[in-house]
GROMACS .gro file of C-alpha atoms in nm:
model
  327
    1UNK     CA    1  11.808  16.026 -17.874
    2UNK     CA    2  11.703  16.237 -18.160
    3UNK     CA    3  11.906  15.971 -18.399
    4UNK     CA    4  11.689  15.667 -18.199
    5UNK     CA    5  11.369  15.839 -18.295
    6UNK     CA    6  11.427  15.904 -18.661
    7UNK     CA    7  11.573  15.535 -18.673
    8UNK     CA    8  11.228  15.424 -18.485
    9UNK     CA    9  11.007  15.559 -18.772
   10UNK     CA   10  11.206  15.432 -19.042
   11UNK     CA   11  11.258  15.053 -18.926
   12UNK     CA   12  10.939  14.858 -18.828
   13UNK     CA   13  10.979  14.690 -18.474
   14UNK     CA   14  10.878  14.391 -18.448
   15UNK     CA   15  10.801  14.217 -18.059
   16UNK     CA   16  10.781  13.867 -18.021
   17UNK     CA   17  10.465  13.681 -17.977
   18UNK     CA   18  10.390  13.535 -17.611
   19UNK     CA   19  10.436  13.227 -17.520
   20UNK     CA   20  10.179  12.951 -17.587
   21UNK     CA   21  10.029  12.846 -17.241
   22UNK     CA   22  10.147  12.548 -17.060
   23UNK     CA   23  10.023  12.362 -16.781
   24UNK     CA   24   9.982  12.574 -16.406
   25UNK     CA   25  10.118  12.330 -16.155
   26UNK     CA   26   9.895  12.272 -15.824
   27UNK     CA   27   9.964  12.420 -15.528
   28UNK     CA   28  10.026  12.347 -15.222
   29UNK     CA   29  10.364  12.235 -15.454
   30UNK     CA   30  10.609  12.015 -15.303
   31UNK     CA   31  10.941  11.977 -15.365
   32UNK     CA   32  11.177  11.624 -15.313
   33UNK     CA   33  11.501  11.831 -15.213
   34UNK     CA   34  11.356  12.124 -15.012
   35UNK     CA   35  11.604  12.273 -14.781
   36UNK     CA   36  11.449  12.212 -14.420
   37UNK     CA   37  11.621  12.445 -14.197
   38UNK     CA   38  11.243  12.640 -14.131
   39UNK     CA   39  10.981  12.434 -14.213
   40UNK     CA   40  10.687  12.610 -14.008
   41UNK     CA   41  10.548  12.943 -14.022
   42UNK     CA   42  10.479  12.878 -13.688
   43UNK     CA   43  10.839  12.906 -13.592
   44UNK     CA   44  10.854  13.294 -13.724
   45UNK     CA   45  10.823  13.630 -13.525
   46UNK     CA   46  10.761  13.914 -13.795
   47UNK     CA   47  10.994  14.245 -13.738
   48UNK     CA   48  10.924  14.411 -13.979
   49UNK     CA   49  10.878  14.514 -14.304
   50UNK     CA   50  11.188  14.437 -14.575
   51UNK     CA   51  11.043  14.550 -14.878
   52UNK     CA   52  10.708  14.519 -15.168
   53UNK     CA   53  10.726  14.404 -15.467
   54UNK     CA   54  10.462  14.343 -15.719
   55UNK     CA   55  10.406  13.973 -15.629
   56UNK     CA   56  10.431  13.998 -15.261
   57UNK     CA   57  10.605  14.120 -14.945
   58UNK     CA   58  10.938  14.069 -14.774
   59UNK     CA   59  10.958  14.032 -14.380
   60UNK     CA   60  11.286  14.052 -14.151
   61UNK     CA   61  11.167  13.769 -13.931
   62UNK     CA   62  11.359  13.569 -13.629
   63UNK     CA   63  11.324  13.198 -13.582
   64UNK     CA   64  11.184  13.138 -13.269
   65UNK     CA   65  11.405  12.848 -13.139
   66UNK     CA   66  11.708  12.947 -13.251
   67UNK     CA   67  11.708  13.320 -13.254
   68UNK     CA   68  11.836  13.325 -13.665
   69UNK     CA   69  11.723  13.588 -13.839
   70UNK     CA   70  11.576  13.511 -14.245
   71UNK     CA   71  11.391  13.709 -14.487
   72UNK     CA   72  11.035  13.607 -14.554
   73UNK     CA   73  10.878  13.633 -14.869
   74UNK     CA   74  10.590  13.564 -14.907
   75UNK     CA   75  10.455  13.542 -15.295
   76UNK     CA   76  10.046  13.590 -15.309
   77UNK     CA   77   9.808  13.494 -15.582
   78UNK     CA   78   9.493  13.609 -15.694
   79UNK     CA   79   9.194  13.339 -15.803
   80UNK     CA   80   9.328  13.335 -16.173
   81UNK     CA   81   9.677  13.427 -16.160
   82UNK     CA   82   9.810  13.140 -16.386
   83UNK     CA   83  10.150  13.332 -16.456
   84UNK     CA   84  10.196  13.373 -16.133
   85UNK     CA   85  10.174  13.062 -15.942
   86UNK     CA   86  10.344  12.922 -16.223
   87UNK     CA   87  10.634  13.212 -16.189
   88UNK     CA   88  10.640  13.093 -15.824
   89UNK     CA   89  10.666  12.773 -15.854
   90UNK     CA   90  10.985  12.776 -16.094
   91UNK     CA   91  11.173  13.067 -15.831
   92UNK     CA   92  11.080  12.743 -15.566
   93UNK     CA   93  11.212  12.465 -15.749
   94UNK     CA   94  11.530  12.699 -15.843
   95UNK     CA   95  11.589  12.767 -15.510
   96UNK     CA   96  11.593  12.451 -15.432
   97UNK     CA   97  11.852  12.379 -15.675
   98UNK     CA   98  12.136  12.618 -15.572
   99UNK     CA   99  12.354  12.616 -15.297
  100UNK     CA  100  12.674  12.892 -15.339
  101UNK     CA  101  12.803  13.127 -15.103
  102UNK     CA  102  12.748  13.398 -15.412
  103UNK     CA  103  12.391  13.343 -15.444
  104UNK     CA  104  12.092  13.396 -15.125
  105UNK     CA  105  12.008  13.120 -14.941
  106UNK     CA  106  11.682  12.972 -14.944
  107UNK     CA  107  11.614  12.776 -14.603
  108UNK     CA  108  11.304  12.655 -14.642
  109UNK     CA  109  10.962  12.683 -14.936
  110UNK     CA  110  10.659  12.648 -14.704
  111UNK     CA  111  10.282  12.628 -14.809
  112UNK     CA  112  10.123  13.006 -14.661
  113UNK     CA  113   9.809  12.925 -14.510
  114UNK     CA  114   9.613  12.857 -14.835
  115UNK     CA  115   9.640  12.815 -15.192
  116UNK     CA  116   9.675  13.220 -15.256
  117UNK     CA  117   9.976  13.212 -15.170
  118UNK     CA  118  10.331  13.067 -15.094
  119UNK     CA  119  10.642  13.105 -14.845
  120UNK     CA  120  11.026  13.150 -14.918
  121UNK     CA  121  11.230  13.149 -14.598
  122UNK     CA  122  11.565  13.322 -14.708
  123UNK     CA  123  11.880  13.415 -14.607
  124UNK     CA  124  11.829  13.792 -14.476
  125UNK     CA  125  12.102  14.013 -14.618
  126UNK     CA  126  12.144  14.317 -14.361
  127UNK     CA  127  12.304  14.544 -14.592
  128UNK     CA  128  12.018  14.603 -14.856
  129UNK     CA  129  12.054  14.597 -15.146
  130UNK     CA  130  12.272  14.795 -15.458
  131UNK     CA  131  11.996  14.994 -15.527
  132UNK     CA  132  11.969  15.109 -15.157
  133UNK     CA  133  12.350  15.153 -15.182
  134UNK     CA  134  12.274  15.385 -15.458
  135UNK     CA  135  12.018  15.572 -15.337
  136UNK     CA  136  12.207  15.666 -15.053
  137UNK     CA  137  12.559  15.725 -15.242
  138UNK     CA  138  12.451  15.785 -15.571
  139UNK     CA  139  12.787  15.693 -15.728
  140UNK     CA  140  13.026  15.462 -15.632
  141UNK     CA  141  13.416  15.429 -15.700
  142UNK     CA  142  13.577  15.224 -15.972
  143UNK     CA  143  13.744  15.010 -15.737
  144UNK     CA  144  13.385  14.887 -15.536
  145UNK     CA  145  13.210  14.868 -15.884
  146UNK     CA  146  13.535  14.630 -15.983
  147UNK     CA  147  13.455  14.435 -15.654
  148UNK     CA  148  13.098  14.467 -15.711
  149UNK     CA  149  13.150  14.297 -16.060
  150UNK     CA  150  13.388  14.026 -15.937
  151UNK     CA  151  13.177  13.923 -15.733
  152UNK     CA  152  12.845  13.906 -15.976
  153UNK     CA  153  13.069  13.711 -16.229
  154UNK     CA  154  13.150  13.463 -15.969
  155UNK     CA  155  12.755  13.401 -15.927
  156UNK     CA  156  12.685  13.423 -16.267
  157UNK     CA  157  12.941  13.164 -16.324
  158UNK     CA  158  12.813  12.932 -16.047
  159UNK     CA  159  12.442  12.956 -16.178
  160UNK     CA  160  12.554  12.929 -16.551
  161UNK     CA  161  12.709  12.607 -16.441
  162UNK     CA  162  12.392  12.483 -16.324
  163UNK     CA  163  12.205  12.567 -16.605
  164UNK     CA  164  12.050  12.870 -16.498
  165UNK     CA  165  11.978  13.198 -16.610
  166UNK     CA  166  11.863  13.450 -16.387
  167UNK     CA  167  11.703  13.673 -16.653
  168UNK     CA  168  11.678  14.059 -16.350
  169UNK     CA  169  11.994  14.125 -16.300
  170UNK     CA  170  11.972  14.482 -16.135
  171UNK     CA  171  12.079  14.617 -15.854
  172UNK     CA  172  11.760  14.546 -15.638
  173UNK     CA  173  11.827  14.207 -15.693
  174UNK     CA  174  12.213  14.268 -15.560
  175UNK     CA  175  12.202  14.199 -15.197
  176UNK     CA  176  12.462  14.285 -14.986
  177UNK     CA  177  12.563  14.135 -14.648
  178UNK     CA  178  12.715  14.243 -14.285
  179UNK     CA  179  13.047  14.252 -14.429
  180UNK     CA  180  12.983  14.386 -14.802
  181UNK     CA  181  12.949  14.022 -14.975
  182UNK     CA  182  12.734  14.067 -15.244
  183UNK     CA  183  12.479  13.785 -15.363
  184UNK     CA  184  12.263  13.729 -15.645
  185UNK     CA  185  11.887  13.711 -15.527
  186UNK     CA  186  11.525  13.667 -15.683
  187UNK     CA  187  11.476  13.399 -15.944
  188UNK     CA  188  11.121  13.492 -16.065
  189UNK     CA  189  11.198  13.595 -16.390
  190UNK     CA  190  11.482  13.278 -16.426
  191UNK     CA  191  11.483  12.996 -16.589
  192UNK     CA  192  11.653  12.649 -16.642
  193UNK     CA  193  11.863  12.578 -16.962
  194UNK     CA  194  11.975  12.259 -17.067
  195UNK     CA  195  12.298  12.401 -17.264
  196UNK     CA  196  12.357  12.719 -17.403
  197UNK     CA  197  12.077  12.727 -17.649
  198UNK     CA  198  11.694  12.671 -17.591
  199UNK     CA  199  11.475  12.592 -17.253
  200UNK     CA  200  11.448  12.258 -17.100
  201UNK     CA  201  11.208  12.361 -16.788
  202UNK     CA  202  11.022  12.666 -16.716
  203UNK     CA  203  10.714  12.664 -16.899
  204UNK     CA  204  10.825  12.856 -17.179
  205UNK     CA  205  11.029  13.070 -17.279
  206UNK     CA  206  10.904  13.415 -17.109
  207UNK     CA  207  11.096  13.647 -17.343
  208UNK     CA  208  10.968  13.967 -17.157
  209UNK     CA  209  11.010  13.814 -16.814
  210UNK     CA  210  11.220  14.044 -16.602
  211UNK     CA  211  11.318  14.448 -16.598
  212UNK     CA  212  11.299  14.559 -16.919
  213UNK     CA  213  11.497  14.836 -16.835
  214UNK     CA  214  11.822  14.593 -16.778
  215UNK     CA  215  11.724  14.359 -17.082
  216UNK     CA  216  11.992  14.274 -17.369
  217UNK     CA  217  11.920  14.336 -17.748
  218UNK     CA  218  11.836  13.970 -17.824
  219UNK     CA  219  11.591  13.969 -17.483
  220UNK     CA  220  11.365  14.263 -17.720
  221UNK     CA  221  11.440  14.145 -18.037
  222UNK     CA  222  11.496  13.810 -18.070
  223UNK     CA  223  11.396  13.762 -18.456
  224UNK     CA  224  11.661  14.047 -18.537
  225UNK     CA  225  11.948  13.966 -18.328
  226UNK     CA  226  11.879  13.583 -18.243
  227UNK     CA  227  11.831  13.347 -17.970
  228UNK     CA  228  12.150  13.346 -17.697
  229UNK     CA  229  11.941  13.104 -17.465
  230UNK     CA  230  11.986  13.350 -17.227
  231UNK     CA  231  12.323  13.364 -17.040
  232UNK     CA  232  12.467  13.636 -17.295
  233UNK     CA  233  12.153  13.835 -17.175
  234UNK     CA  234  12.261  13.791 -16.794
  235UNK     CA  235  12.630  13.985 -16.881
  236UNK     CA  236  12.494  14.257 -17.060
  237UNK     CA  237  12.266  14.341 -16.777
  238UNK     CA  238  12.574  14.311 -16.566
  239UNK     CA  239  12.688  14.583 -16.736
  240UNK     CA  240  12.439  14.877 -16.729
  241UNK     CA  241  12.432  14.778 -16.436
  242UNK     CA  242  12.818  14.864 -16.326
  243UNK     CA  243  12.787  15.188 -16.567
  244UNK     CA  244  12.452  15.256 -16.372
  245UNK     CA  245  12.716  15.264 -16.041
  246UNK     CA  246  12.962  15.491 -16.158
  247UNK     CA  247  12.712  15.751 -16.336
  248UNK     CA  248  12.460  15.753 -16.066
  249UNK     CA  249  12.128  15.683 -16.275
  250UNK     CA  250  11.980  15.499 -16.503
  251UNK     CA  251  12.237  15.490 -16.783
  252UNK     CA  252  12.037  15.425 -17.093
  253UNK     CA  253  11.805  15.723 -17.145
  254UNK     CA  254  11.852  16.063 -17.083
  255UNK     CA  255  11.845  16.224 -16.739
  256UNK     CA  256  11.499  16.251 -16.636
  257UNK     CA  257  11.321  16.064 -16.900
  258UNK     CA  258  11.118  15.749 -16.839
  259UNK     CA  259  11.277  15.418 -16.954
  260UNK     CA  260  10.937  15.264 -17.056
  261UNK     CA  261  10.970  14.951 -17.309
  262UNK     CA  262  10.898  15.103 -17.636
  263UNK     CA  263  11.201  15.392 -17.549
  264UNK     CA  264  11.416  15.140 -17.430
  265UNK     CA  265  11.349  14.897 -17.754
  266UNK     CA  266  11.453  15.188 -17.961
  267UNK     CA  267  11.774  15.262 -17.786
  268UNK     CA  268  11.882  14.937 -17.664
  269UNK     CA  269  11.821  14.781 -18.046
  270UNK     CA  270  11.907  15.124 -18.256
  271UNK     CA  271  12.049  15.338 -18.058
  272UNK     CA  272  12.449  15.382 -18.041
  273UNK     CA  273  12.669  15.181 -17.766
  274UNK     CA  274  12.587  15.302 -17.399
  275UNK     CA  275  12.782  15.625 -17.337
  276UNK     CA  276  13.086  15.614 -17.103
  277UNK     CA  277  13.222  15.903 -16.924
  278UNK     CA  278  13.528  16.032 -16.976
  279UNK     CA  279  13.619  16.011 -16.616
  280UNK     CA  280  13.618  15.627 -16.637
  281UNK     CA  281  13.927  15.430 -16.642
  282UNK     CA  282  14.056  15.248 -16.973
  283UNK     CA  283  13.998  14.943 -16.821
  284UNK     CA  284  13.682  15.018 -16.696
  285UNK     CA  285  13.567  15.170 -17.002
  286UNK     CA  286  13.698  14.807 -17.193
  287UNK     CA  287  13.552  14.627 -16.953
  288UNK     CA  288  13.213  14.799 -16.993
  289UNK     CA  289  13.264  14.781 -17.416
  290UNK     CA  290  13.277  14.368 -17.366
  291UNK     CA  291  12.949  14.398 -17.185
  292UNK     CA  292  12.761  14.581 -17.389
  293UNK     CA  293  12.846  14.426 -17.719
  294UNK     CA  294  12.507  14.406 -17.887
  295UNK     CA  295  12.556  14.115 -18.092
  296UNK     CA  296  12.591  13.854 -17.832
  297UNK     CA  297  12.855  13.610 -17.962
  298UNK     CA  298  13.067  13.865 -17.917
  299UNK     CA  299  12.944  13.972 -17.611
  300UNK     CA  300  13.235  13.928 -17.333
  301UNK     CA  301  13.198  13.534 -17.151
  302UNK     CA  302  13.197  13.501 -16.762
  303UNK     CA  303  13.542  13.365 -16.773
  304UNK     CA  304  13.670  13.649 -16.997
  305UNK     CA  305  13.552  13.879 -16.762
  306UNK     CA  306  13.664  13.746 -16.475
  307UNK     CA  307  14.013  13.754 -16.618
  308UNK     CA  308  13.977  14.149 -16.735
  309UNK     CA  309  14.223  14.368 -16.617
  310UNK     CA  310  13.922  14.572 -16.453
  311UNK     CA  311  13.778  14.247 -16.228
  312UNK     CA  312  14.178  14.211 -16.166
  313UNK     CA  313  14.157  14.562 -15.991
  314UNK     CA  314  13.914  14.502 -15.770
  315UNK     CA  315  13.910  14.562 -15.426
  316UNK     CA  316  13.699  14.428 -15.127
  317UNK     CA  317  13.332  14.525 -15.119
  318UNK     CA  318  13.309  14.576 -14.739
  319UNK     CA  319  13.290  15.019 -14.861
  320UNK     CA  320  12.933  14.892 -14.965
  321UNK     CA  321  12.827  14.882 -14.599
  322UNK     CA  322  13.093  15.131 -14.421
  323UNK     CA  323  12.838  15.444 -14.358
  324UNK     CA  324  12.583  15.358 -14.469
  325UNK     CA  325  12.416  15.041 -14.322
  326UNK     CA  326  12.438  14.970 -13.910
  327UNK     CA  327  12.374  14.607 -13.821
   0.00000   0.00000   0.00000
């Protein structure tokens, strides 16, 4: 760290400007291929509480006609909160757009009493999520993290296909199922790509959307280490996030200090490659190297990775759930 600081007063950082601003589409908003399996609040008993987040609330909900149990999140707006209805309205239309066993369900976008606010019926994941996992374990073993990554690369590869990049990759956004399955979820920070290089929907480009805590070099810095158009960003977060598993914090600063952005900048951009421990397997630790490649053309691929000899390792993720989660 001492090395990152000295570096930080000699180089002049430079952060991207925002975006300009675009167009706030209306709500209610209404979408042509909506999956219709809820399509009235009307129809849901609330449990309880999932989880907050700084947009909204998550509910464990049952359907009243048919017993099924779904996650409700419910996204809410203040008067002027441009961003954020506009943030909303691109997780909706992605959700609409996917359909993979590897990525959470949405079964239905509904309109949430008023224009303040708006409805995701989801797929409710009774395992958590990888950070709970975490919390309550700390560390995992190399072979989970190996299923654990498998299974990510799968999704990634899936929503790469469709043009998207999720942009918060991290392991709240992991969820895990019944049986261990892990699925990608949350898509406010993503965004639609019509190749590998440059936006096609998603009013603008949003270069500080997400975590910054699990953002790649180019996601800081674009100007100094170029545009990927965003999929190269999606494997490197991949990656602190399996190192995050096997060291049992944050990886990326030291041990009790506070990854805020302008630490983080300085490390992810100047700092030295991610420290491995010693403990970790060859594989693991080659694995981890193709992940973490700053420069991101030649930064590991999904298919690469899922052809490592680490993802080849991997076991089933069902140890996610075994004492730990009752359903």
């Amino acid at each position: 760290m001492t090395m990152v600081r000295e570096r930080r007063h000699q180089q002049a950082l430079r952060l991207p400007l925002p975006p300009p601003p675009v167009a706030v589409p209306e709500f209610p908003y209404h979408f042509s291929d909506s999956p219709g399996t809820v399509d009235r609040l009307s129809d849901l008993e609330k449990l309880s509480v999932v989880g907050h987040g700084s947009s909204g609330t998550v509910y464990k909900v049952r359907h009243l006609r048919t017993n099924s149990l779904f996650a409700l999140k419910v996204l809410r707006f203040g008067p002027n909160a441009a961003d954020a209805r506009r943030q909303a309205a691109r997780e909706a239309d992605i959700l609409t757009r996917v359909d993979s066993p590897l990525v959470v369900r949405c079964h239905g976008v509904l309109e949430g009493g008023g224009e303040d606010r708006l409805c995701l019926v989801m797929e409710y994941m009774a395992g958590g999520s990888l950070h709970d996992v975490l919390r309550a374990r700390r560390r995992l073993p190399e072979g989970l993290i190996a299923g654990v990554a498998g299974r990510v690369l799968e999704g990634l590869r899936y929503l790469h296909g469709m043009g998207v990049v999720h942009r918060d990759i991290k392991p709240s956004n992991l969820l895990i199922g019944s049986h261990g399955e892990v699925k990608i979820a949350d898509f406010g920070a993503s965004r639609v790509v019509a190749a590998a290089m440059g936006p096609s929907s998603g009013g603008g480009d949003d270069a500080c959307a997400g975590t910054c805590a699990y953002m790649s070099p180019e996601r800081f810095d674009s100007e100094g280490f170029g545009d990927s158009g965003g999929f190269a960003g999606d494997i490197w977060a991949l990656g602190v996030v399996l190192l995050e598993c096997f060291v049992g914090r944050f990886p990326l600063v030291d041990a009790g200090e506070r990854p805020d952005w302008a630490t983080l900048m300085c490390v992810v951009c100047f700092g030295g490659p991610p420290a491995v421990p010693d403990a970790a397997s060859p594989e693991f630790r080659s694995f981890l190297g193709r992940c973490l490649e700053k420069d991101w053309r030649k930064r590991g691929t999904v298919g690469e990775l899922l052809s490592h000899p680490f993802v080849a390792k991997c076991c089933s993720t069902e140890g996610l759930v075994e004492d730990t989660f009752h359903t």
